[in-house]
PDB file of C-alpha atoms in Angstrom:
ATOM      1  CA  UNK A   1       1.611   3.752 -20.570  1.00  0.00           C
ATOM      2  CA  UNK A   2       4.051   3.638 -17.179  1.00  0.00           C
ATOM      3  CA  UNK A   3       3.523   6.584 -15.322  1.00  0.00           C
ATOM      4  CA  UNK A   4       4.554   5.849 -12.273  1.00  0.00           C
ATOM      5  CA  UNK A   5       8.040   4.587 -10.608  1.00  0.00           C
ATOM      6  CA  UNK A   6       7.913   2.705  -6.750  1.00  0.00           C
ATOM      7  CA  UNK A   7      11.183   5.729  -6.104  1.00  0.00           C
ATOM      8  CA  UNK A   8       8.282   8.147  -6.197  1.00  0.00           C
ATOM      9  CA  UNK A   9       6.469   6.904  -3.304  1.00  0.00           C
ATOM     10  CA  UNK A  10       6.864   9.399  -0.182  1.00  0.00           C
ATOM     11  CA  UNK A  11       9.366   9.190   2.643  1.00  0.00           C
ATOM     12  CA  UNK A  12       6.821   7.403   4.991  1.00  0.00           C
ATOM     13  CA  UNK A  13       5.636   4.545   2.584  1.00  0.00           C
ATOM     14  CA  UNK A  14       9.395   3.421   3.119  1.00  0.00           C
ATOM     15  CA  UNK A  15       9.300   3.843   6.599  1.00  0.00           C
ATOM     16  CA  UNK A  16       6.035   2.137   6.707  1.00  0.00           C
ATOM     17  CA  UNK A  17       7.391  -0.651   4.411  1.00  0.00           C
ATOM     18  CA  UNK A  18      10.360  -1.202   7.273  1.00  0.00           C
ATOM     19  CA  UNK A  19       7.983  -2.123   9.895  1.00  0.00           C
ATOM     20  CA  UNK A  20       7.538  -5.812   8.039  1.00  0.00           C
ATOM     21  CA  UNK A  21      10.771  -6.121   7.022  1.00  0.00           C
ATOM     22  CA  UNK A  22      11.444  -8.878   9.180  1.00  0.00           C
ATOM     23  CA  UNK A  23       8.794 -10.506   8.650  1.00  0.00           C
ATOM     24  CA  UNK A  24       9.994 -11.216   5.056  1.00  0.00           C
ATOM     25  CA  UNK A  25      12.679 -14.031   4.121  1.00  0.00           C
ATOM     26  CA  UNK A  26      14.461 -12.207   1.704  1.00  0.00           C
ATOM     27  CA  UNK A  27      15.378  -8.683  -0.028  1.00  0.00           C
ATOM     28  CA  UNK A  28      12.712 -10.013  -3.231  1.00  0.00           C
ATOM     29  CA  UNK A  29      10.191 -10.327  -0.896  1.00  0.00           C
ATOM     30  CA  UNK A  30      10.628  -7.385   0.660  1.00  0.00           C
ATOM     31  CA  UNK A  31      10.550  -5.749  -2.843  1.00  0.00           C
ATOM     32  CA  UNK A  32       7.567  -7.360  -3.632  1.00  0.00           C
ATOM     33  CA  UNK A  33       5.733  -6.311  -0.694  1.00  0.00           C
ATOM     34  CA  UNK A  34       6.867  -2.590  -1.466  1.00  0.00           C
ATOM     35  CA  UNK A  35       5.549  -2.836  -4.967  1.00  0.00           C
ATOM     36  CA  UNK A  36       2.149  -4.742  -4.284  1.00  0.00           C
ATOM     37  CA  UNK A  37       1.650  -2.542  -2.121  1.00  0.00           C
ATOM     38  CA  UNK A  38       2.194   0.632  -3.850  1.00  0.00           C
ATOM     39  CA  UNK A  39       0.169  -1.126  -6.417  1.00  0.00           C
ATOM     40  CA  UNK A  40      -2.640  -0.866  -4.096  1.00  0.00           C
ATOM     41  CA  UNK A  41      -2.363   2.893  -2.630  1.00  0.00           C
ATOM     42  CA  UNK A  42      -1.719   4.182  -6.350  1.00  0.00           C
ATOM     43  CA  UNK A  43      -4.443   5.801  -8.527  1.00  0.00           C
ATOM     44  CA  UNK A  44      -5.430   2.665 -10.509  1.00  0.00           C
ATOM     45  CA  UNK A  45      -8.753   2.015 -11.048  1.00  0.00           C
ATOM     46  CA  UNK A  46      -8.078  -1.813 -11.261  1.00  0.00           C
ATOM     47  CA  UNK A  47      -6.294  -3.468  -8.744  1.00  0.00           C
ATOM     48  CA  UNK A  48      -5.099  -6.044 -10.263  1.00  0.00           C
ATOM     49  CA  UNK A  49      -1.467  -6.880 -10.450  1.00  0.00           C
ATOM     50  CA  UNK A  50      -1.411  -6.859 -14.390  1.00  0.00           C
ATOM     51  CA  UNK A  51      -2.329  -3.155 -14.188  1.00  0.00           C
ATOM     52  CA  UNK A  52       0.197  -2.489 -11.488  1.00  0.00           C
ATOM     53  CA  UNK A  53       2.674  -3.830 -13.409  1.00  0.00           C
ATOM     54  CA  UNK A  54       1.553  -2.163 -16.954  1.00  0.00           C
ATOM     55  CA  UNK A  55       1.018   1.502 -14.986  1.00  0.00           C
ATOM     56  CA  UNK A  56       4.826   1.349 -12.881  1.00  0.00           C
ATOM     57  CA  UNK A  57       8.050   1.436 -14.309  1.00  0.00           C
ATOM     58  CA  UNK A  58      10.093  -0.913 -12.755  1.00  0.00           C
ATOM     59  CA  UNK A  59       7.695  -3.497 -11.764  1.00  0.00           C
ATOM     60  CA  UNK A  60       7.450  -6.975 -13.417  1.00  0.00           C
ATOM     61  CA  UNK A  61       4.570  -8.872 -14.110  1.00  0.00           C
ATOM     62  CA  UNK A  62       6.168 -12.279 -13.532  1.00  0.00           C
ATOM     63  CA  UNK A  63       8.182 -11.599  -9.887  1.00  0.00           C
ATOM     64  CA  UNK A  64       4.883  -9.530  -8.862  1.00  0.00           C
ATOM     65  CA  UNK A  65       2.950 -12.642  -9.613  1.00  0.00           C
ATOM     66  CA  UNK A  66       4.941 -14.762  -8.135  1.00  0.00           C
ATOM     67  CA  UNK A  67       4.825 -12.886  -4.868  1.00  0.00           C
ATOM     68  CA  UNK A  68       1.298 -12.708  -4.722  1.00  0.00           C
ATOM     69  CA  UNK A  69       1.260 -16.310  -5.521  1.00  0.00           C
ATOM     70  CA  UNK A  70       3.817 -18.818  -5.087  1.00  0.00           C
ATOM     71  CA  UNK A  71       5.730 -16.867  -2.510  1.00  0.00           C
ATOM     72  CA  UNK A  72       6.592 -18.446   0.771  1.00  0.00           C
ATOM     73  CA  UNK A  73       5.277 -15.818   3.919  1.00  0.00           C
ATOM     74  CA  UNK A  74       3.675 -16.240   6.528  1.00  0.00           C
ATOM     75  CA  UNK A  75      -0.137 -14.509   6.582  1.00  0.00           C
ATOM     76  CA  UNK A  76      -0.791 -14.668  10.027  1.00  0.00           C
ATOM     77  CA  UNK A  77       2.879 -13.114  10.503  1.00  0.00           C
ATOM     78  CA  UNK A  78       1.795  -9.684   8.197  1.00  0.00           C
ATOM     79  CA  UNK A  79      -1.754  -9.459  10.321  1.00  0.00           C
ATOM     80  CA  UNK A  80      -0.563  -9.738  13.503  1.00  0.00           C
ATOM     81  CA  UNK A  81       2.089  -6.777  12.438  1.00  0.00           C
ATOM     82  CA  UNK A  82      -0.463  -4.914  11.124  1.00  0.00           C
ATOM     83  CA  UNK A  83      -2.644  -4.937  14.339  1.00  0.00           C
ATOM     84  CA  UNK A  84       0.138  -4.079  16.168  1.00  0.00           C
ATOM     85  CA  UNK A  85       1.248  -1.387  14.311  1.00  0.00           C
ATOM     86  CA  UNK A  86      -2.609  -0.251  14.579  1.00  0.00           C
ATOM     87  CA  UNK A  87      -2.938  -0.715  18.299  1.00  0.00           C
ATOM     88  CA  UNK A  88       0.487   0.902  19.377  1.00  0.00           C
ATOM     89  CA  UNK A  89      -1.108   4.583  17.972  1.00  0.00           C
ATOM     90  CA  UNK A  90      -3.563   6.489  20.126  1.00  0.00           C
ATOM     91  CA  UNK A  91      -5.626   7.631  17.438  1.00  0.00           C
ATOM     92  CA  UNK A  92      -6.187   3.538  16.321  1.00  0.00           C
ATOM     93  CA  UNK A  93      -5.749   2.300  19.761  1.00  0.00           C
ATOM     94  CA  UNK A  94      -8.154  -0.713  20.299  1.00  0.00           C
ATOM     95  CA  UNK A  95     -10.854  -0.117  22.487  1.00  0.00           C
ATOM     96  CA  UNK A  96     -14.312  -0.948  23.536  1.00  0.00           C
ATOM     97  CA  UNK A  97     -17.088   0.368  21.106  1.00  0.00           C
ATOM     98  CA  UNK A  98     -13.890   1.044  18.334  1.00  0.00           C
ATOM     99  CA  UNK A  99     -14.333   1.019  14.683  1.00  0.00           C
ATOM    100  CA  UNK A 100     -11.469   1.351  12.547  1.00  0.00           C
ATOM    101  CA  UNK A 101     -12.905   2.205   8.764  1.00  0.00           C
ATOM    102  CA  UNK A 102     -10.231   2.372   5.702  1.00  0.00           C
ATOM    103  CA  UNK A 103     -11.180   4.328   2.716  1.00  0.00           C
ATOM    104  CA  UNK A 104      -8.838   4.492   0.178  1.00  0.00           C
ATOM    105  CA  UNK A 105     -10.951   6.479  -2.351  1.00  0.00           C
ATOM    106  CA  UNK A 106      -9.656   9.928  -1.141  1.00  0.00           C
ATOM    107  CA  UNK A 107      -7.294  11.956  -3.661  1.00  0.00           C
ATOM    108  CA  UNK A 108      -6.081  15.112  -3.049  1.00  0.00           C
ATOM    109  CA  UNK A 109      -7.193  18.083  -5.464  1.00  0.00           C
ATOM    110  CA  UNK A 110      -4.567  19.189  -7.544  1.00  0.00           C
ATOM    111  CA  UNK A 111      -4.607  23.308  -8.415  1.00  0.00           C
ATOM    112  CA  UNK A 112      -7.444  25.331  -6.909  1.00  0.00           C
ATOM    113  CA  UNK A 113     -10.543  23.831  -9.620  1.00  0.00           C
ATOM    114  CA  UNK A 114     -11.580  20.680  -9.970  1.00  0.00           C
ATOM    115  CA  UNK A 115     -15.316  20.105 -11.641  1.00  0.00           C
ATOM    116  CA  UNK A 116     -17.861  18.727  -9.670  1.00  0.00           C
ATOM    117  CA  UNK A 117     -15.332  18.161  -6.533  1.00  0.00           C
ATOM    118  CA  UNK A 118     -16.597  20.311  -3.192  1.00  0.00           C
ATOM    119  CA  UNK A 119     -14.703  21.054  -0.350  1.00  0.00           C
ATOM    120  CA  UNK A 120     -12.436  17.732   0.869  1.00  0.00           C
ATOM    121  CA  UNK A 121     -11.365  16.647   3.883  1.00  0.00           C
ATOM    122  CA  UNK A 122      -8.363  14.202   3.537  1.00  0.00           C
ATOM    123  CA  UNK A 123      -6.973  13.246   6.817  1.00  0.00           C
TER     124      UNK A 123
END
């Protein structure tokens, strides 16, 4: 069942998503990289790109595919944007003795009740 639609994705994933941009060769790949991913950061448990595309509406097995695998980009390009990105903010400024950890297991509560979920601290 599709459930969920890359338009839903909050302000700051787009503005996120503009900090590659150049780094892409075209508007497809850009579109790829928005919906892999969104793929990634949404509420899956399997993230694989056949369940990305079966739980979005709007997403395509085939292009997603094909940007994951036949796609022309550069790698070393995205991680070197990424780090930068990372370094240029105080809170994930490089520095001796830093750890950067990424948990993406965190979901907010929805309502006031959720069984067998304590008090949650997401960022």
């Amino acid at each position: 069942m599709k459930k969920i639609t890359p338009s839903a994705m909050p302000p700051c994933f787009e503005t996120w998503c503009k900090k590659f941009d150049d780094c892409w060769k075209n508007q497809s790949q850009k579109t790829g990289f928005r919906h892999y991913l969104g793929g990634l950061l949404g509420e899956n448990e399997k993230k694989n790109i056949s369940q990305m595309a079966n739980e979005s509406i709007g997403i395509v097995y085939n292009r997603l595919h094909h940007f994951i695998a036949d796609s022309s980009w550069n790698t070393d390009q995205i991680n070197k944007r990424r780090l930068e990105i990372i370094n240029k903010f105080s809170q994930t400024n490089f520095c001796r003795g830093f750890s950067l950890i990424l948990n993406d297991s965190g979901h907010r509560k929805s309502g006031d009740f959720t069984s067998g979920v304590g008090r949650q601290y997401i960022g």
